[in-house]
Tab-separated table of C-alpha atoms in Angstrom:
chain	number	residue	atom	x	y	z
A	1	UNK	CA	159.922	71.185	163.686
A	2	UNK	CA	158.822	72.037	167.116
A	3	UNK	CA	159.552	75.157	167.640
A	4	UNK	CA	159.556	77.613	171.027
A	5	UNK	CA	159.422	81.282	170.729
A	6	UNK	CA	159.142	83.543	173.864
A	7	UNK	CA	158.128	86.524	173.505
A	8	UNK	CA	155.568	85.435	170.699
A	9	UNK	CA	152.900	88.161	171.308
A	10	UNK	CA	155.048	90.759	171.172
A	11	UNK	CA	155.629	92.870	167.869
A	12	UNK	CA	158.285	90.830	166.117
A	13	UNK	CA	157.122	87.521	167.778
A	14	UNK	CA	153.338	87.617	166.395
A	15	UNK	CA	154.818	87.703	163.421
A	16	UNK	CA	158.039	85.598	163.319
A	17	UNK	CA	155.158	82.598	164.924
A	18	UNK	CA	152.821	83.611	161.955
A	19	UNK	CA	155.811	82.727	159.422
A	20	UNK	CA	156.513	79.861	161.172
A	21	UNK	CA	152.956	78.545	161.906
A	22	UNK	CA	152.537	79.616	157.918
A	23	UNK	CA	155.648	77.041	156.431
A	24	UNK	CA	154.283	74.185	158.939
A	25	UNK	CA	156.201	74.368	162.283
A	26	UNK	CA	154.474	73.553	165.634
A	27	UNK	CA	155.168	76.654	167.666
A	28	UNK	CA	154.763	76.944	171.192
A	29	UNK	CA	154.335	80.586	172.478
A	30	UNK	CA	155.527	81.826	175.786
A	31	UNK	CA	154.288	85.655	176.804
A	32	UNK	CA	153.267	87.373	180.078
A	33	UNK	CA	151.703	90.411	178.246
A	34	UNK	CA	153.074	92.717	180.980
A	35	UNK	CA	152.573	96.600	180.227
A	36	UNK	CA	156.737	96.999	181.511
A	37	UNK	CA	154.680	99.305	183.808
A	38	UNK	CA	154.462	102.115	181.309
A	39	UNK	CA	151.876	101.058	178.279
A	40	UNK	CA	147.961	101.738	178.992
A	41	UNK	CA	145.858	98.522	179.525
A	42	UNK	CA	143.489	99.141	177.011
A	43	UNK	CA	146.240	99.654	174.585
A	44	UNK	CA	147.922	96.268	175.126
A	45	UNK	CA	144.922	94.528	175.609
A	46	UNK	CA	143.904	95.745	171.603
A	47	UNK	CA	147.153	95.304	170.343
A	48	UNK	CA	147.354	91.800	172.029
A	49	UNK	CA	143.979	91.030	170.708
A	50	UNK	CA	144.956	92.169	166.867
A	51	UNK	CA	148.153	90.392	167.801
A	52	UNK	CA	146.158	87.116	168.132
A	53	UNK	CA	144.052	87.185	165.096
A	54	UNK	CA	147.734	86.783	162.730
A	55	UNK	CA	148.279	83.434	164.227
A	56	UNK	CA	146.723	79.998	164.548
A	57	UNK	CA	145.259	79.190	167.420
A	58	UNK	CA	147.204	76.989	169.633
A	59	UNK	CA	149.862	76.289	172.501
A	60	UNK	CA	150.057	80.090	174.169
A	61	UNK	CA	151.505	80.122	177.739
A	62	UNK	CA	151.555	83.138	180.298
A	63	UNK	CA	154.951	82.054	181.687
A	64	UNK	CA	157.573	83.702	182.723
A	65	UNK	CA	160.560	82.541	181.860
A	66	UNK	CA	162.376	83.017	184.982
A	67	UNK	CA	160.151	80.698	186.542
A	68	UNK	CA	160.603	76.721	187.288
A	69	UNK	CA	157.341	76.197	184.981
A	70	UNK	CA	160.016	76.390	181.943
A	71	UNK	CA	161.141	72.958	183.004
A	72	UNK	CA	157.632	71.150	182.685
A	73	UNK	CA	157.347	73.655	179.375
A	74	UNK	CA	160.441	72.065	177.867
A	75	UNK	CA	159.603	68.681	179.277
A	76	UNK	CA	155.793	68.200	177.505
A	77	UNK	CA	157.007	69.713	173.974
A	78	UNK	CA	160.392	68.483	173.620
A	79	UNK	CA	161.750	71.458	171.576
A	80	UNK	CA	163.957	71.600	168.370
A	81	UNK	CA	164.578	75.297	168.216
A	82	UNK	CA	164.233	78.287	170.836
A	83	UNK	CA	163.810	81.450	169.383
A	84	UNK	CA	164.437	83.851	172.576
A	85	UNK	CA	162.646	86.770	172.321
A	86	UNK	CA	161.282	87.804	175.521
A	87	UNK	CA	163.120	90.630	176.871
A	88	UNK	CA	162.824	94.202	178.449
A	89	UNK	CA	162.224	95.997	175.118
A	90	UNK	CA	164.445	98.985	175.503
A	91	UNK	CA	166.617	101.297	177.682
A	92	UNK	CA	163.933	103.623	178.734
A	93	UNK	CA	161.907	100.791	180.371
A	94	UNK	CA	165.251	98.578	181.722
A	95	UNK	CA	166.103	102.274	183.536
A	96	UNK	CA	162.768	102.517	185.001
A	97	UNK	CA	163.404	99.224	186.559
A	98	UNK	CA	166.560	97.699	186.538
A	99	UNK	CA	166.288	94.798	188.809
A	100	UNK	CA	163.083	93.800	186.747
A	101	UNK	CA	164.866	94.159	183.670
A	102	UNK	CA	168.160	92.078	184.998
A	103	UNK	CA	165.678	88.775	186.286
A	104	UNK	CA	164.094	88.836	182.388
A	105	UNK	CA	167.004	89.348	180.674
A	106	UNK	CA	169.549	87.812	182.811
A	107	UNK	CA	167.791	85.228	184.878
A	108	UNK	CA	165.208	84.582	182.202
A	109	UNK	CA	168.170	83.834	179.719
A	110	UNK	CA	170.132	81.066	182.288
A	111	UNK	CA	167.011	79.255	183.385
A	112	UNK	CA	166.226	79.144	179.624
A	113	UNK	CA	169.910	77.590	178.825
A	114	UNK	CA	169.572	75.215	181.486
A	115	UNK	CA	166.025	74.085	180.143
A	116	UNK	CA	167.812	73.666	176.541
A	117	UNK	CA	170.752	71.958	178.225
A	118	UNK	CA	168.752	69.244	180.054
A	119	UNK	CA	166.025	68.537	177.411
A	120	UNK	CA	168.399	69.009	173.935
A	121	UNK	CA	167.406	71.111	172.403
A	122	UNK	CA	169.607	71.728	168.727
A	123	UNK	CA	169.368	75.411	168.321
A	124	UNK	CA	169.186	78.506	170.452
A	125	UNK	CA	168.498	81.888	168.385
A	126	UNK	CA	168.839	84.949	170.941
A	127	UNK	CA	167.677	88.186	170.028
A	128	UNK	CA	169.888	90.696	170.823
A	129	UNK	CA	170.240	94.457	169.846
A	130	UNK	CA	172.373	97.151	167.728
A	131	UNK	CA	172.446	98.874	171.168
A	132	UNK	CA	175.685	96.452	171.810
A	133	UNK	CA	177.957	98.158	169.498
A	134	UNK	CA	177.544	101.390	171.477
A	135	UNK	CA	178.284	104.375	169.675
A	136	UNK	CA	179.031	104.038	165.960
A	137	UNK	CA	178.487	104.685	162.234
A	138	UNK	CA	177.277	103.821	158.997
A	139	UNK	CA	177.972	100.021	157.665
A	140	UNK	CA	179.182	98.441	161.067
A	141	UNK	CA	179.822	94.075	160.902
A	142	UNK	CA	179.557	92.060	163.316
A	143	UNK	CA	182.963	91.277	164.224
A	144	UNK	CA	183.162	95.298	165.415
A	145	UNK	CA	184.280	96.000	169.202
A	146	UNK	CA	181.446	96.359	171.569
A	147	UNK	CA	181.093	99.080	173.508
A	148	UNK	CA	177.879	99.297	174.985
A	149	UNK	CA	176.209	102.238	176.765
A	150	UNK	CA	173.724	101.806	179.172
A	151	UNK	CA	172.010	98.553	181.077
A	152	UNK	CA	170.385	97.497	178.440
A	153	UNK	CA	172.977	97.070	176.094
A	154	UNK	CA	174.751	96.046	178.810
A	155	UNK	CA	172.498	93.101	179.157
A	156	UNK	CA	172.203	92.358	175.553
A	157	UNK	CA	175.964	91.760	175.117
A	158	UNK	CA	175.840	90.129	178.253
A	159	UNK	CA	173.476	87.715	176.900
A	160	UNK	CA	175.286	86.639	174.046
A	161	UNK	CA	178.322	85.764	175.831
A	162	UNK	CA	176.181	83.402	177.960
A	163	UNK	CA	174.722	82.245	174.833
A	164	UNK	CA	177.633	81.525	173.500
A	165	UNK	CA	179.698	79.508	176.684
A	166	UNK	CA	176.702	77.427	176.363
A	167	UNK	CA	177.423	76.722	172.572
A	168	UNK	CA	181.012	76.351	173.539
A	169	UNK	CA	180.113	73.907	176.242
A	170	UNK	CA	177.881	71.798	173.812
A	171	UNK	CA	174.601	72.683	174.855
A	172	UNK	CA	173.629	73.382	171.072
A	173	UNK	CA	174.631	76.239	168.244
A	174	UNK	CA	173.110	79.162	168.561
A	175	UNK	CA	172.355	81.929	166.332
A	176	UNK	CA	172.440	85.760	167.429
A	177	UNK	CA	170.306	88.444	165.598
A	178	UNK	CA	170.863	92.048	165.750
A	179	UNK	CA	167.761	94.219	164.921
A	180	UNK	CA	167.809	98.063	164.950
A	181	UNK	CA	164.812	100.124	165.816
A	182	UNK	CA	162.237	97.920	164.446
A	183	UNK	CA	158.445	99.833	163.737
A	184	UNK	CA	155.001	99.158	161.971
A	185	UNK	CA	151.529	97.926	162.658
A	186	UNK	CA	150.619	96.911	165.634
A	187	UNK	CA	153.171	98.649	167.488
A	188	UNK	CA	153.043	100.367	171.153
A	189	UNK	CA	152.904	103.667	171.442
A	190	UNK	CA	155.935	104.284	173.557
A	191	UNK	CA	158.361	104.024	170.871
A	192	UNK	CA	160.144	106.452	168.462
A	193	UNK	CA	158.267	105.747	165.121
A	194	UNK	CA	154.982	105.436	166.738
A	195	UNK	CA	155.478	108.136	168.942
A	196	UNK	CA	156.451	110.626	166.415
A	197	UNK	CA	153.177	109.719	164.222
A	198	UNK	CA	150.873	109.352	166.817
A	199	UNK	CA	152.080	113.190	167.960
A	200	UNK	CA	151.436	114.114	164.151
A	201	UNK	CA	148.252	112.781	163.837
A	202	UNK	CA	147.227	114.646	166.995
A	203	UNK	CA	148.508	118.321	165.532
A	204	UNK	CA	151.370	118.472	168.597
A	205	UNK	CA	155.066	119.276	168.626
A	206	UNK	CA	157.152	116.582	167.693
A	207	UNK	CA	160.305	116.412	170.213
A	208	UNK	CA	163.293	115.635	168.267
A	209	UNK	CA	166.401	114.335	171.245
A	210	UNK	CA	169.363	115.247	168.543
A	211	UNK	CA	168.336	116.515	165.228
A	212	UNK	CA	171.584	114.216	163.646
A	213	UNK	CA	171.241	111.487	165.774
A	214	UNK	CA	170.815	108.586	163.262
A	215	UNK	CA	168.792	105.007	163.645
A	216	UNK	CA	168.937	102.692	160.904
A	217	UNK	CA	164.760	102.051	161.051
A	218	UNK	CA	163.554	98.653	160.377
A	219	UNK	CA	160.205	97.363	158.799
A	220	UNK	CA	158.846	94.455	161.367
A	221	UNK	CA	158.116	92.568	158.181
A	222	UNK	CA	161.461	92.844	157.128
A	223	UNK	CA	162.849	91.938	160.810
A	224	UNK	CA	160.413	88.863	161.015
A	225	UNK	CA	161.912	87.482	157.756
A	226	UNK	CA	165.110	87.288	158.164
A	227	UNK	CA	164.757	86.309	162.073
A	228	UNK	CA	162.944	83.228	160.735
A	229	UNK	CA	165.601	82.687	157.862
A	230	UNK	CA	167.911	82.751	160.122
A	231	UNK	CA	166.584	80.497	162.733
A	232	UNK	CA	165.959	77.799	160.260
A	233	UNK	CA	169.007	77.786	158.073
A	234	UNK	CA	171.600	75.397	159.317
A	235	UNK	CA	174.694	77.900	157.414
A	236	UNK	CA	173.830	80.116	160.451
A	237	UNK	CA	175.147	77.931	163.395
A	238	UNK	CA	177.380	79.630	165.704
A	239	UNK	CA	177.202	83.120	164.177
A	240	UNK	CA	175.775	86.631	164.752
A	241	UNK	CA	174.139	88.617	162.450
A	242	UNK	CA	172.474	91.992	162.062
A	243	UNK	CA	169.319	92.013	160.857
A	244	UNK	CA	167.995	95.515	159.515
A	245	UNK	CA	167.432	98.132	156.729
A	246	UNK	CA	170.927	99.033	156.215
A	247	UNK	CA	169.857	102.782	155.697
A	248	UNK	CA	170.687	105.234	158.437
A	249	UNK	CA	168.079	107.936	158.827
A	250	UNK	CA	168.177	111.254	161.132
A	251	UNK	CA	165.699	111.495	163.454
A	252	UNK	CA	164.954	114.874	162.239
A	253	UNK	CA	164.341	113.557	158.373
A	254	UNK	CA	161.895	110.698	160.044
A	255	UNK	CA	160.440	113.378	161.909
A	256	UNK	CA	160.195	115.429	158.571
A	257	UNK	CA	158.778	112.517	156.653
A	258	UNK	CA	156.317	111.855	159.612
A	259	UNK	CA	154.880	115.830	159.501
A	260	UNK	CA	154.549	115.447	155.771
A	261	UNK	CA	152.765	112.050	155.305
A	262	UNK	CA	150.240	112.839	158.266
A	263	UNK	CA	149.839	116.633	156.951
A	264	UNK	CA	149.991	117.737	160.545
A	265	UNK	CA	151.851	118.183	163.532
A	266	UNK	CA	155.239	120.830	164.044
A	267	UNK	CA	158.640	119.317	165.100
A	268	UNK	CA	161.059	120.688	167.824
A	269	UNK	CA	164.689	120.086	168.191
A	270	UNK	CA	166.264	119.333	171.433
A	271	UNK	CA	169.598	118.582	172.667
A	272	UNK	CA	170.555	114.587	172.614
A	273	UNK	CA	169.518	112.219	175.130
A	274	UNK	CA	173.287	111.314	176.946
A	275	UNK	CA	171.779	107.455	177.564
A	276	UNK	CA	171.347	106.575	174.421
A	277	UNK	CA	174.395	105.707	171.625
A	278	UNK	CA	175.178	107.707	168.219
A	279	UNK	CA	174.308	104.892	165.874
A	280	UNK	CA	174.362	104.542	162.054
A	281	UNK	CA	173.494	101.812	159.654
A	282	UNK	CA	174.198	98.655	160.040
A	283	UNK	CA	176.129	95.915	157.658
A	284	UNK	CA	173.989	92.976	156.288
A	285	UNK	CA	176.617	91.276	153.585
A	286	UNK	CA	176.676	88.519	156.094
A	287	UNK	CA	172.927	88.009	156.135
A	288	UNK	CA	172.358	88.141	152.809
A	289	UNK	CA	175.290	85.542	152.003
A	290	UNK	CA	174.331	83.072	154.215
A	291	UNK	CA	170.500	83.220	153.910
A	292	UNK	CA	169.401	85.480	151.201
A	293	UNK	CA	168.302	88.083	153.717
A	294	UNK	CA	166.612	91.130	151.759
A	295	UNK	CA	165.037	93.463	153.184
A	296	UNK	CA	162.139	95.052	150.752
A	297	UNK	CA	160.473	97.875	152.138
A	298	UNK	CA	162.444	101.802	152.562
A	299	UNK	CA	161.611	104.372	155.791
A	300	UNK	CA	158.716	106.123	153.474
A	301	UNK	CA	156.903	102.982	152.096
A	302	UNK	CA	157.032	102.137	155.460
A	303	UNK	CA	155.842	104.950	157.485
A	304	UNK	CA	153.465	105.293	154.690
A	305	UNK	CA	152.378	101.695	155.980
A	306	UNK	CA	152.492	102.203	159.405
A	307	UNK	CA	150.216	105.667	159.051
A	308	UNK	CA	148.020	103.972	156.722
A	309	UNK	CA	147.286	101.270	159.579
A	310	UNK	CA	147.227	103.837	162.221
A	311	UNK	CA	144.079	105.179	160.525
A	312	UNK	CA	142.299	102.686	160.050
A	313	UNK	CA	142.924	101.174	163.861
A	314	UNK	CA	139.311	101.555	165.546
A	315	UNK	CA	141.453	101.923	168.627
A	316	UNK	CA	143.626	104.558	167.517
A	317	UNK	CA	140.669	106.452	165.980
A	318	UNK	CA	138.498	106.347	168.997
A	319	UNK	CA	141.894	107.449	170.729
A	320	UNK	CA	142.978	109.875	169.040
């Protein structure tokens, strides 16, 4: 199938196109590389050029798509499936700039509908985020009340209404995926996992924002399978579905694990950060029924993984 993923550079989409590119798909790739403002240059340009060496060469485009240029995009390749992944990554950076955030997440999202709706396109896969739900615990479906807190979850939910009036309209079934705080190689810095190691392996104070706060951590490996499952299993039309570890995890025991499998670093315990939700685990029964989702690998194989890769990164070394 022809296949479009936006996004594809970044560190699910590398490797949702690799899986693809891997079972035979023709996959267009749509990514600005942008830094959001906040991630070093020479970071992003090594991570986008370890990025690049995972997937065939082949159709890569630095559009945005907010921009008219979609139109031709959808026009040359004639599309089968979107797989929407381009998006403000998280609330810290859609706070820093909100109006950004709103024309890549909002605007982005219609112009991309439209593009679907005028060249057919079958199926529209939106990423979305556990930061809908808003606060909440362990085991959470899909079918729970949403009750986001801040812009970004905001937009998310946002988004998958618009997703689905365009389903409802006819446009073409779509399937939404919730991930939850999704980590490994090839990771930016500016993130919770690889923020916390990073700090370890550099013998500083890890800065714990809510010692019981709980995220339900999520191997990219793990997140890139079942994102592809789900895009390519026709039981998943017109549904939503979280896609994660199922295991809730304090930030203080991933801190914990962190000091203990780098053999360095102290941790500090701080009062919560208000803008961000109480969150738990989240329920994958649905995931697993419809398209064998199974996620393989727990918080310490992983972080074990991610540290592993961390030293052994010429980049990180010569960092660091």
């Amino acid at each position: 199938m022809k296949i479009l993923v936006t996004g594809g550079l970044g560190l699910i989409g590398h490797n949702v196109v690799a899986r693809l590119q891997q079972q035979g798909h023709s996959v267009v790739i749509t990514d600005t590389r942008t830094n959001y403002g906040i991630i070093p240059q020479a970071e992003l340009d090594y991570l986008m050029f370890e990025r690049l060496k995972k997937i065939q060469p082949g159709q890569i485009h630095a559009i945005d798509i907010s921009d008219n240029t979609i139109d031709w995009l959808f026009a040359r390749y004639k599309f089968d499936i979107v797989i929407h992944m381009a998006s403000f990554p998280r609330q810290k950076v859609v706070n820093a700039n909100p109006m950004l955030g709103a024309k890549t997440m909002m605007e982005g999202l219609l112009n991309l509908c439209e593009a679907c709706k005028k060249h057919d396109v079958k199926k529209f896969v939106y990423i979305s985020s556990s930061m809908v739900y808003g606060d909440f615990i362990d085991q959470v479906t899909e079918d729970a009340k949403c009750h986001p807190i801040g812009q970004y979850g905001i937009m998310k939910l946002a988004g998958e209404d618009l997703v689905k009036d365009y389903a409802r309209r006819g446009t073409f079934n779509y399937t939404i995926i919730r991930p939850s705080a999704v980590y490994g190689p090839l990771d930016v810095e500016d993130r919770v996992v690889a923020k916390f190691m990073l700090t370890a392996m550099r013998g500083s104070t890890l800065r714990v924002n809510g010692a019981g706060e709980t995220l339900d951590f999520t191997y990219v490996n793990d997140a890139a399978d079942g994102i592809v499952a789900a895009a390519l299993n026709p039981a998943t039309a017109n549904k939503t579905y979280n896609i994660t570890k199922s295991h809730s995890v304090s930030l203080l025991q991933a801190a914990e694990m962190i000091v203990k499998i780098v053999g360095r670093g102290t941790i500090e315990c701080r009062d919560k950060d208000a803008d961000f939700p109480s969150r738990g685990a989240l329920n994958i029964d649905a995931a697993r029924k419809d398209f064998g989702y199974d996620p393989k690998v727990d918080v310490q194989e992983g972080f074990q993984n991610y540290f592993n890769w961390l030293s052994e990164s010429s980049y990180w070394q010569s960092t660091l």
